[in-house]
C-alpha atoms as one frame of an Amber mdcrd trajectory, in Angstrom:
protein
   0.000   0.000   0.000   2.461   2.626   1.213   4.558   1.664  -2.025   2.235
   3.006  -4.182  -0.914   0.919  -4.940  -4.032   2.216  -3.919  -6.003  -1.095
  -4.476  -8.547   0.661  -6.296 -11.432  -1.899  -6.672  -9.662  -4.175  -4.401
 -11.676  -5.725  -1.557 -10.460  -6.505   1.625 -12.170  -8.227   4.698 -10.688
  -8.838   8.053 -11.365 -12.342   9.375 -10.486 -11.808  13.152  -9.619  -9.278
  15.862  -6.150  -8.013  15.853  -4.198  -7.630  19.045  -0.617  -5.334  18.664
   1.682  -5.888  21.098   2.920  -2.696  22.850   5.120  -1.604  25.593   3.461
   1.271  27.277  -0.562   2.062  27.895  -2.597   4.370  25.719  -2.696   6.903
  28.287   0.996   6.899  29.173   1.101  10.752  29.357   5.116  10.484  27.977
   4.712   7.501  25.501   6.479   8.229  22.101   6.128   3.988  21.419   5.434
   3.168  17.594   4.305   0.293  16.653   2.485   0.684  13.427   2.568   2.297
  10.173  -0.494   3.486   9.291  -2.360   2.417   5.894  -2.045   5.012   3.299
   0.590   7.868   4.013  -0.381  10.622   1.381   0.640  10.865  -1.199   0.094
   6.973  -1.173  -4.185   6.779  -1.083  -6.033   3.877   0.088  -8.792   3.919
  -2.667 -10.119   0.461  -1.981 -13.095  -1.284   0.317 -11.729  -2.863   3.744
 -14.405  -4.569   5.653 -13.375  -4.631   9.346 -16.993  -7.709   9.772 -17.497
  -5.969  12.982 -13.760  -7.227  14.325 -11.712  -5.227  16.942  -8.069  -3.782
  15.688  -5.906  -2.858  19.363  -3.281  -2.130  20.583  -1.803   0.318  18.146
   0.942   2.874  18.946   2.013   5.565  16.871   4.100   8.459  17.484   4.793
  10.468  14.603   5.374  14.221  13.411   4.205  13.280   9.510   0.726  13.933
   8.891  -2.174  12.215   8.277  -1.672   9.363  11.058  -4.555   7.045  12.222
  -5.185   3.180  11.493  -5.675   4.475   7.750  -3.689   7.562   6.982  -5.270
   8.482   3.957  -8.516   7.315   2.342  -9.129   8.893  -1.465 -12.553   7.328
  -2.750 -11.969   3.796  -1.073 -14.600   3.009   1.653 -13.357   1.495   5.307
 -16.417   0.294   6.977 -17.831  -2.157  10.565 -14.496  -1.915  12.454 -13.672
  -1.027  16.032 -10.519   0.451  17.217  -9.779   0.186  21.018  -6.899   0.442
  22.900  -5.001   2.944  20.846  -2.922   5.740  20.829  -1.986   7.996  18.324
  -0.226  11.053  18.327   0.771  12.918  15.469   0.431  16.895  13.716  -1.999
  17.643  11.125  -4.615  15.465  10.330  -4.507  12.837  13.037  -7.954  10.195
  13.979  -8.692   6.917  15.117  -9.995   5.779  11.952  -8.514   8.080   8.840
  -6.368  10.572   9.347  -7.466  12.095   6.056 -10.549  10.631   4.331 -11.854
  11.635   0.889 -13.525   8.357   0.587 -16.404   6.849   3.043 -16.126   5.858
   6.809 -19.068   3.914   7.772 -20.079   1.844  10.740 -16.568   1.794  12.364
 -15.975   3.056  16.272 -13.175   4.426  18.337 -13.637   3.150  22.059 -13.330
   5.471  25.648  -9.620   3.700  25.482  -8.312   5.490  22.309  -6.396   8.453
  22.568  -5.937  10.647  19.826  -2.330  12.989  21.010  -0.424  16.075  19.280
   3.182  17.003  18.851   4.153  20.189  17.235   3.645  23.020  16.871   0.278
  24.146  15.980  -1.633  20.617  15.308  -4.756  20.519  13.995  -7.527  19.032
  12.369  -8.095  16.091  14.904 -10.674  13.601  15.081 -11.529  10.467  17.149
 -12.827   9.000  13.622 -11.376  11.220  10.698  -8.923  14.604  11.353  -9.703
  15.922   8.000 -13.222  15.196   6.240 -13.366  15.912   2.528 -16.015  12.526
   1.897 -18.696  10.806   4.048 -18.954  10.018   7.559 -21.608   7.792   8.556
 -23.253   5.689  10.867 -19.605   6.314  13.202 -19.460   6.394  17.487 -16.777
   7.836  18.629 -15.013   8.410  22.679 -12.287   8.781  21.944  -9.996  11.300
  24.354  -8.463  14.250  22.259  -5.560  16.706  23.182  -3.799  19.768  22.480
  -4.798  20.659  18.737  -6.938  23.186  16.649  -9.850  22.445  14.947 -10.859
  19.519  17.214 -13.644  17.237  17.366 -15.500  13.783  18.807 -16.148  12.655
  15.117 -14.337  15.044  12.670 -11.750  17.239  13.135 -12.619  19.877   9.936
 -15.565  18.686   8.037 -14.527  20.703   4.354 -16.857  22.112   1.886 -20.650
  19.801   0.873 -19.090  16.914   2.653 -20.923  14.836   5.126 -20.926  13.974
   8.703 -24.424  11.963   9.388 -26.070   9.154  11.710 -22.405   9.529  14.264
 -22.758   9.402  17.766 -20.070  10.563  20.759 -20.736   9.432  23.923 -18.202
  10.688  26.465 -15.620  12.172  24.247 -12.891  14.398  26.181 -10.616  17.506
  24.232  -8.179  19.065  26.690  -5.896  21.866  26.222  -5.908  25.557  25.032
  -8.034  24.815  21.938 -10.049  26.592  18.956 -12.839  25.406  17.288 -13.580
  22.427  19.345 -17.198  20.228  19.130 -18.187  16.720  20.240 -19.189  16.199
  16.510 -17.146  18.705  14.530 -14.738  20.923  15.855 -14.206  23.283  12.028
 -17.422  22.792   9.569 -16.881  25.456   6.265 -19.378  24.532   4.158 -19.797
  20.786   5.472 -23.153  19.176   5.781 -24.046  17.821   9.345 -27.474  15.812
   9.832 -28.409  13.406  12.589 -25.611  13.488  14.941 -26.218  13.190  18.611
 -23.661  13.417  22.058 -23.420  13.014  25.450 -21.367  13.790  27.886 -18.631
  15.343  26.493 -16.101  17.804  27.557 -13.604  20.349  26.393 -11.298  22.070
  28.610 -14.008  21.489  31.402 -17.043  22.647  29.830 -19.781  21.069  27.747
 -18.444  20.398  24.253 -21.177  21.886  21.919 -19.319  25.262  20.958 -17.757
  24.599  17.328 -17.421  26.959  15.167 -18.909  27.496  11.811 -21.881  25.934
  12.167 -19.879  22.703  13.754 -23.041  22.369  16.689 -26.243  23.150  14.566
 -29.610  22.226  15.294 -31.000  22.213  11.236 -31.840  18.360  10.927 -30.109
  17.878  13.960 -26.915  18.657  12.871 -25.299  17.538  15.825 -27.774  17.979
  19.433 -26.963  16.914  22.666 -29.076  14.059  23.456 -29.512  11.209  25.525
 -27.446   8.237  24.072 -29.117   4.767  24.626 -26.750   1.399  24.597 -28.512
  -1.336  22.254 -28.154  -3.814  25.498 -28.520  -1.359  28.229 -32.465  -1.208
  30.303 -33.942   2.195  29.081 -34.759   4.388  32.258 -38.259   5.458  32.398
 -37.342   9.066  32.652 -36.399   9.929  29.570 -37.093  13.685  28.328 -36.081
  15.270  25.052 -33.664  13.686  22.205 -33.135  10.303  22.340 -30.839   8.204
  19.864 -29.074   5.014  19.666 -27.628   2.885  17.270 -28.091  -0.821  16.142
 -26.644  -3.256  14.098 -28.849  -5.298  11.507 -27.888  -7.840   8.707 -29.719
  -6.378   5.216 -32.606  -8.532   4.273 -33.141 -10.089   7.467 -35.952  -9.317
  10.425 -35.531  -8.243  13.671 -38.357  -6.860  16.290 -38.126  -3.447  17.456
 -39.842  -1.422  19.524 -38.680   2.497  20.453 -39.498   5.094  23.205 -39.604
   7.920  20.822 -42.070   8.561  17.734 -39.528   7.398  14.989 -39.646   8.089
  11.199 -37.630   6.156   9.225 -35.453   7.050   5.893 -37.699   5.539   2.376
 -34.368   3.644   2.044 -33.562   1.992   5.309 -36.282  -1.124   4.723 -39.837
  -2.175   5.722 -41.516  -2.216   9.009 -44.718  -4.204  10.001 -47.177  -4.347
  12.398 -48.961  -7.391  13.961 -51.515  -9.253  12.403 -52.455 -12.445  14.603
 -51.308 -16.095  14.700 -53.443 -18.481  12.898 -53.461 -22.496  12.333 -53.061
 -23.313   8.417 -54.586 -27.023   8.886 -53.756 -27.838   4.784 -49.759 -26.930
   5.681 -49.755 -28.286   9.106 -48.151 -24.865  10.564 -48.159 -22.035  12.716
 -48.373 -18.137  11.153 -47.849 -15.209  12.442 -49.738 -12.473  10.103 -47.316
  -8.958  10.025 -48.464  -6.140   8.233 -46.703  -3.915   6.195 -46.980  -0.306
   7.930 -47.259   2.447   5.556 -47.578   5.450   7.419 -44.628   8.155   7.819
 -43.623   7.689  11.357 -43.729   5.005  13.807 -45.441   5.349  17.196 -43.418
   5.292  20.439 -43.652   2.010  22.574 -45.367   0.032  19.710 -43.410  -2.952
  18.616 -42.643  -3.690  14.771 -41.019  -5.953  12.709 -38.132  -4.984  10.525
 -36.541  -5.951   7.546 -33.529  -3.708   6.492 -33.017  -3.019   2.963 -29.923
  -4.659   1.578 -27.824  -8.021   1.922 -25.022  -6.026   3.982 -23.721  -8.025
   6.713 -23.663  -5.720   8.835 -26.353  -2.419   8.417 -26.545  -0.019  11.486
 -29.202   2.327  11.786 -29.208   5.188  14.037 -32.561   5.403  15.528 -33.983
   8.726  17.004 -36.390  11.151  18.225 -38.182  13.005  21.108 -39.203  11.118
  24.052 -42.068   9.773  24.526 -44.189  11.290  27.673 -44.525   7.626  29.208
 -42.146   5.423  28.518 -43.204   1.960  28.799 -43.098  -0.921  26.164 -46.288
  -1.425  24.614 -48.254  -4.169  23.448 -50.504  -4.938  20.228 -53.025  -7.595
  20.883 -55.140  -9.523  18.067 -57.523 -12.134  19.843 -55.332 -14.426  22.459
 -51.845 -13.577  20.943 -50.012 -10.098  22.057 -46.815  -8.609  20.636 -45.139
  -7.181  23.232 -41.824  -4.719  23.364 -39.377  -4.783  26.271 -37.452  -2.030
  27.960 -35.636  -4.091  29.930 -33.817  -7.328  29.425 -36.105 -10.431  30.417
 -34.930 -13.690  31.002 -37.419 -16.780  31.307 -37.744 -18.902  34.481 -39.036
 -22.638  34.101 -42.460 -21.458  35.520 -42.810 -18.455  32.683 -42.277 -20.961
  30.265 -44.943 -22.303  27.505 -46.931 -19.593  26.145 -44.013 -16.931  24.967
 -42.148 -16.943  21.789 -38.792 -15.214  20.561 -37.678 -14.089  17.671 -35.134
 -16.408  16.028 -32.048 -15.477  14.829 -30.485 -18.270  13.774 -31.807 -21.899
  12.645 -31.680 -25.084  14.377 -34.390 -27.182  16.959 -37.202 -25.975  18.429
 -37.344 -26.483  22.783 -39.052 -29.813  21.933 -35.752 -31.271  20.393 -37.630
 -32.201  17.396 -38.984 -29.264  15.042 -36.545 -28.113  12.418 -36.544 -23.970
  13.287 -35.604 -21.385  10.614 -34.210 -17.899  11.609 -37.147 -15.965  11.197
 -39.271 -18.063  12.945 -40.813 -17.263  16.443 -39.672 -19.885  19.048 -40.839
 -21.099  22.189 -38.798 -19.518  25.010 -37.343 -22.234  27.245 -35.736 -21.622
  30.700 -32.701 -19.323  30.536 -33.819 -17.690  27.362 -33.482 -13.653  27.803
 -33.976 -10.951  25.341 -32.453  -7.246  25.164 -34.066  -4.495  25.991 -35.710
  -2.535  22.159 -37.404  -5.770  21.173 -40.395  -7.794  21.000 -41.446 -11.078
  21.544 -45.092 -13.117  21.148 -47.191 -14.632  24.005 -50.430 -16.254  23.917
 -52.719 -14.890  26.616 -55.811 -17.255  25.721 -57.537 -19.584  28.950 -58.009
 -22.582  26.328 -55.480 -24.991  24.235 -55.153 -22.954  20.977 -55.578 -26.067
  19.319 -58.707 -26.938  20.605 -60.225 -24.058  18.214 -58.025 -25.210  15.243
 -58.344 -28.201  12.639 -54.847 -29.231  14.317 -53.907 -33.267  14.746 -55.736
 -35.033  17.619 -52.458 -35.509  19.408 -52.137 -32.072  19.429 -55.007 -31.226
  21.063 -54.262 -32.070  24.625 -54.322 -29.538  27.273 -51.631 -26.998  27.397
 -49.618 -28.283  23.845 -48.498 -25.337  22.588 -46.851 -25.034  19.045 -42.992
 -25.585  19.206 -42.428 -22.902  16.489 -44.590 -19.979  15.018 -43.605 -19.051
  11.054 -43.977 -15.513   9.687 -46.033 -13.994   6.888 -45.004 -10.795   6.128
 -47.902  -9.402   3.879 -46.761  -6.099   1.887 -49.096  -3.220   1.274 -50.101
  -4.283  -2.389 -51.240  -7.475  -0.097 -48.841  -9.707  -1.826 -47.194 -12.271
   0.879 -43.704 -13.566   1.187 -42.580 -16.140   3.885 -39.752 -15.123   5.852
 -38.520 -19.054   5.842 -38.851 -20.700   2.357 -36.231 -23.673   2.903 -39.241
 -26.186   2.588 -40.727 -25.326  -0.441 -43.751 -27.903   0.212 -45.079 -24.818
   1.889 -45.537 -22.466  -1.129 -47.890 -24.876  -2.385 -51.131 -23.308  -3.274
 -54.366 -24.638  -4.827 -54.472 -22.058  -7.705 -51.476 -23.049  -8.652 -49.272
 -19.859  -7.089 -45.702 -18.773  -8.346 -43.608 -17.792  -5.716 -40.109 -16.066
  -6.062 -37.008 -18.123  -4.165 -37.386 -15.500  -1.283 -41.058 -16.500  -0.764
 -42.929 -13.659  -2.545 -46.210 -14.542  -4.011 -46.334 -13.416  -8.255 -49.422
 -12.013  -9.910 -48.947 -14.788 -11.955 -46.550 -16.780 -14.166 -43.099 -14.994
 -14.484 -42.171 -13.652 -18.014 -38.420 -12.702 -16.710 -35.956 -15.593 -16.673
 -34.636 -17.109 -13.512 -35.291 -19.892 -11.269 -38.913 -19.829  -8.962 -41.003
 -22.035  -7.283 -44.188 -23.694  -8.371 -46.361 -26.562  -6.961 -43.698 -26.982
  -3.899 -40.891 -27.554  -6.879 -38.102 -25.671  -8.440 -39.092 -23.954 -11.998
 -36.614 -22.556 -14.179 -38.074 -20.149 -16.748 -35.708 -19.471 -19.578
């Protein structure tokens, strides 16, 4: 890299965490240790994709008086996204960050830990970030708290955010600047010209005070440039006291569900993916299975403490979206009901004792048996919670309130129908506002059998009618290939 190639078009993907060894801690006030070269030194540019997969890089040490020093130095139209740095120190002049010293590319999804410190040597440093000293691209979807020192232009995210570049959807929780410095801000410290939208912070200091001075528009309030707010964890209980802006970030694969439930009216981006309401649980005697009916929601802005199901848009591994919005004036998980079955949110993390058990289902995540060792169980599906089972606080899980054996009002098997058998699993039907369906779980295509003789794409969605466009779909519980 630093020899010249800028891997333009290359793609890169880190496998596992990496662990530096070093010789002195990263808040050793006299360390000069360096023990890494960082990736990119301008004028060499990093201009292709490195995928951190949500791995940790530590233990880094650099101690330098070149500029543009950080894990990447300098980033020219490559993207570096869903990597952590922690345990880090890095001290340098102009230009200096956790993540890119320089970027001119995109940053997305990557964080700088409370145990990254981002030092100066010099005279006159500036332009230092815990993510990126020097923004001339996007910055997005980024947490930052980091500790910062001794530089101009100075700031949680971005150092100097340049001209119509972007800082968006970044969080920094906790970030500290010391020293005698201008133009410092727990988002931006220098914006001419940038573009700031959805940024939040907590908790952060400079020289003492609260970090939301900037300069140049830096701390705005326009589309919540970047607004103090308060900063939930995605596995942390929510208090109940909540008052004004409330954000947090979490982390979804593209294309597959998740329940969510917020304390804040929400509205979503068109682009971020589909959310759906509850629609009941129902017994399809022909198919022999459990469904959950969910809804496609089409209105502009969710409701606070009303769970959903989401689907993100994408195949991305990993897709974070920052949530946010305005507390709620109660804040206490809702529930939607639909005859004995409820959809309920949780603010706090439950766990499930032997006598809870029998009536509640979680979301699954991954695939493998249902709790009666028996039932093949897709992700997707909703399980029945066994002892031990928890869930984190921002979700939602389904529970069957009714006095009677749901099977008893079905068409089910008779050696289903004794007291208290519940279903093992529960499969989802996601039905989309046009009212076409697709099944989250297609792996036995037996199910998309229909009497009319249905097409059905390989993800489940229910055609109009036969397909006119080549490629492979299901028909009569088969595999059709339509040339």
């Amino acid at each position: 890299m630093n020899g010249g190639e800028g891997y333009h078009g290359t793609y890169f993907k880190l496998m596992n965490d990496i662990a530096y060894p070093y010789a002195t801690d990263w808040d050793a006030a006299d360390s000069q240790e360096n023990n890494f070269t960082r990736i990119g030194t301008g004028p060499e540019f990093f201009s292709g994709t490195f995928d951190g997969q949500g791995h940790t890089i530590s233990g880094i040490r650099i101690y330098s008086s070149d500029l543009c020093q950080g894990l990447f130095g300098c980033i020219n139209e490559g993207c570096v996204r869903n990597v952590t740095l922690a345990d880090a120190r890095i001290t340098g002049k102009y230009n200096v960050a956790g993540i890119a010293g320089a970027n001119g590319g995109t940053i997305e999804n990557c964080h700088v830990t409370a145990n990254v410190l981002i030092g100066a040597t010099g005279n006159n440093p500036s332009r230092h970030g815990g993510i990126a000293g020097y923004n001339h691209g996007t910055v997005d979807g980024c947490t930052s708290s980091a500790t910062l020192s001794q530089a101009q232009e100075c700031g949680g995210i971005v150092g100097c955010n340049e001209n119509d570049n972007n800082v968006k959807n970044c969080l920094a929780v906790g970030v500290t600047i010391y020293g005698d410095n201008f133009f410092v801000g727990a988002i931006v410290g220098f914006n001419p010209g940038g573009t700031l939208s959805h940024n939040y912070y907590s908790d952060c200091t400079a020289l003492g005070r609260p970090c939301d001075i900037g300069c140049n528009g830096a701390d705005i309030t326009d589309n919540d440039g970047a607004v103090e707010a308060t900063i939930l964890s995605d596995a942390a209980n929510v208090p109940t006291n909540l008052s004004g802006k409330v954000a947090f970030h979490r982390d979804f694969t593209g294309g597959k569900a998740s329940t969510v439930v917020f304390p804040f009216a929400y509205t979503p981006s068109a682009t971020e993916g589909k959310y759906y309401t509850f629609g009941g649980v129902t017994y399809d005697g022909n198919k022999g299975k459990w469904i959950a009916t969910m809804n496609e929601y089409t209105g502009t802005t969710l409701s606070a403490n009303t769970p959903y199901l989401f689907v993100p848009a994408g195949t991305e591994a990993h897709k974070p979206v920052l949530f946010h919005g305005e507390a709620a004036a109660s804040i206490s998980a809702g529930t939607t009901t639909n005859g004995d079955w409820q959809f309920k949110g949780v603010y706090a993390e439950k766990t499930w004792a032997a006598a809870d058990c029998g009536r509640d289902y979680g979301f699954a995540a991954t695939s493998g048996k249902a709790t009666d060792g028996a039932t093949d169980v897709e992700a997707g599906d909703f399980v029945m919670l066994a002892e031990g089972a928890h869930i984190k606080p921002l979700r939602s899980y389904l529970t069957y309130t009714g006095t009677d054996n749901p099977w008893t009002t079905t068409n089910a098997p008779a050696h289903r129908a004794s007291t208290g058998d519940m279903p093992a699993s529960i499969s989802v039907v996601l039905v989309s506002a046009d009212g076409s369906t697709t099944k989250i779980t297609t792996t036995d295509f037996t199910d998309l059998t229909d009497s009319d003789g249905a097409w059905y794409t390989l993800s489940g969605t229910r055609l109009n009618g036969k397909p006119s466009a080549k490629g492979l779909y299901i028909h009569n519980g088969l595999k059709v290939v339509i040339k």
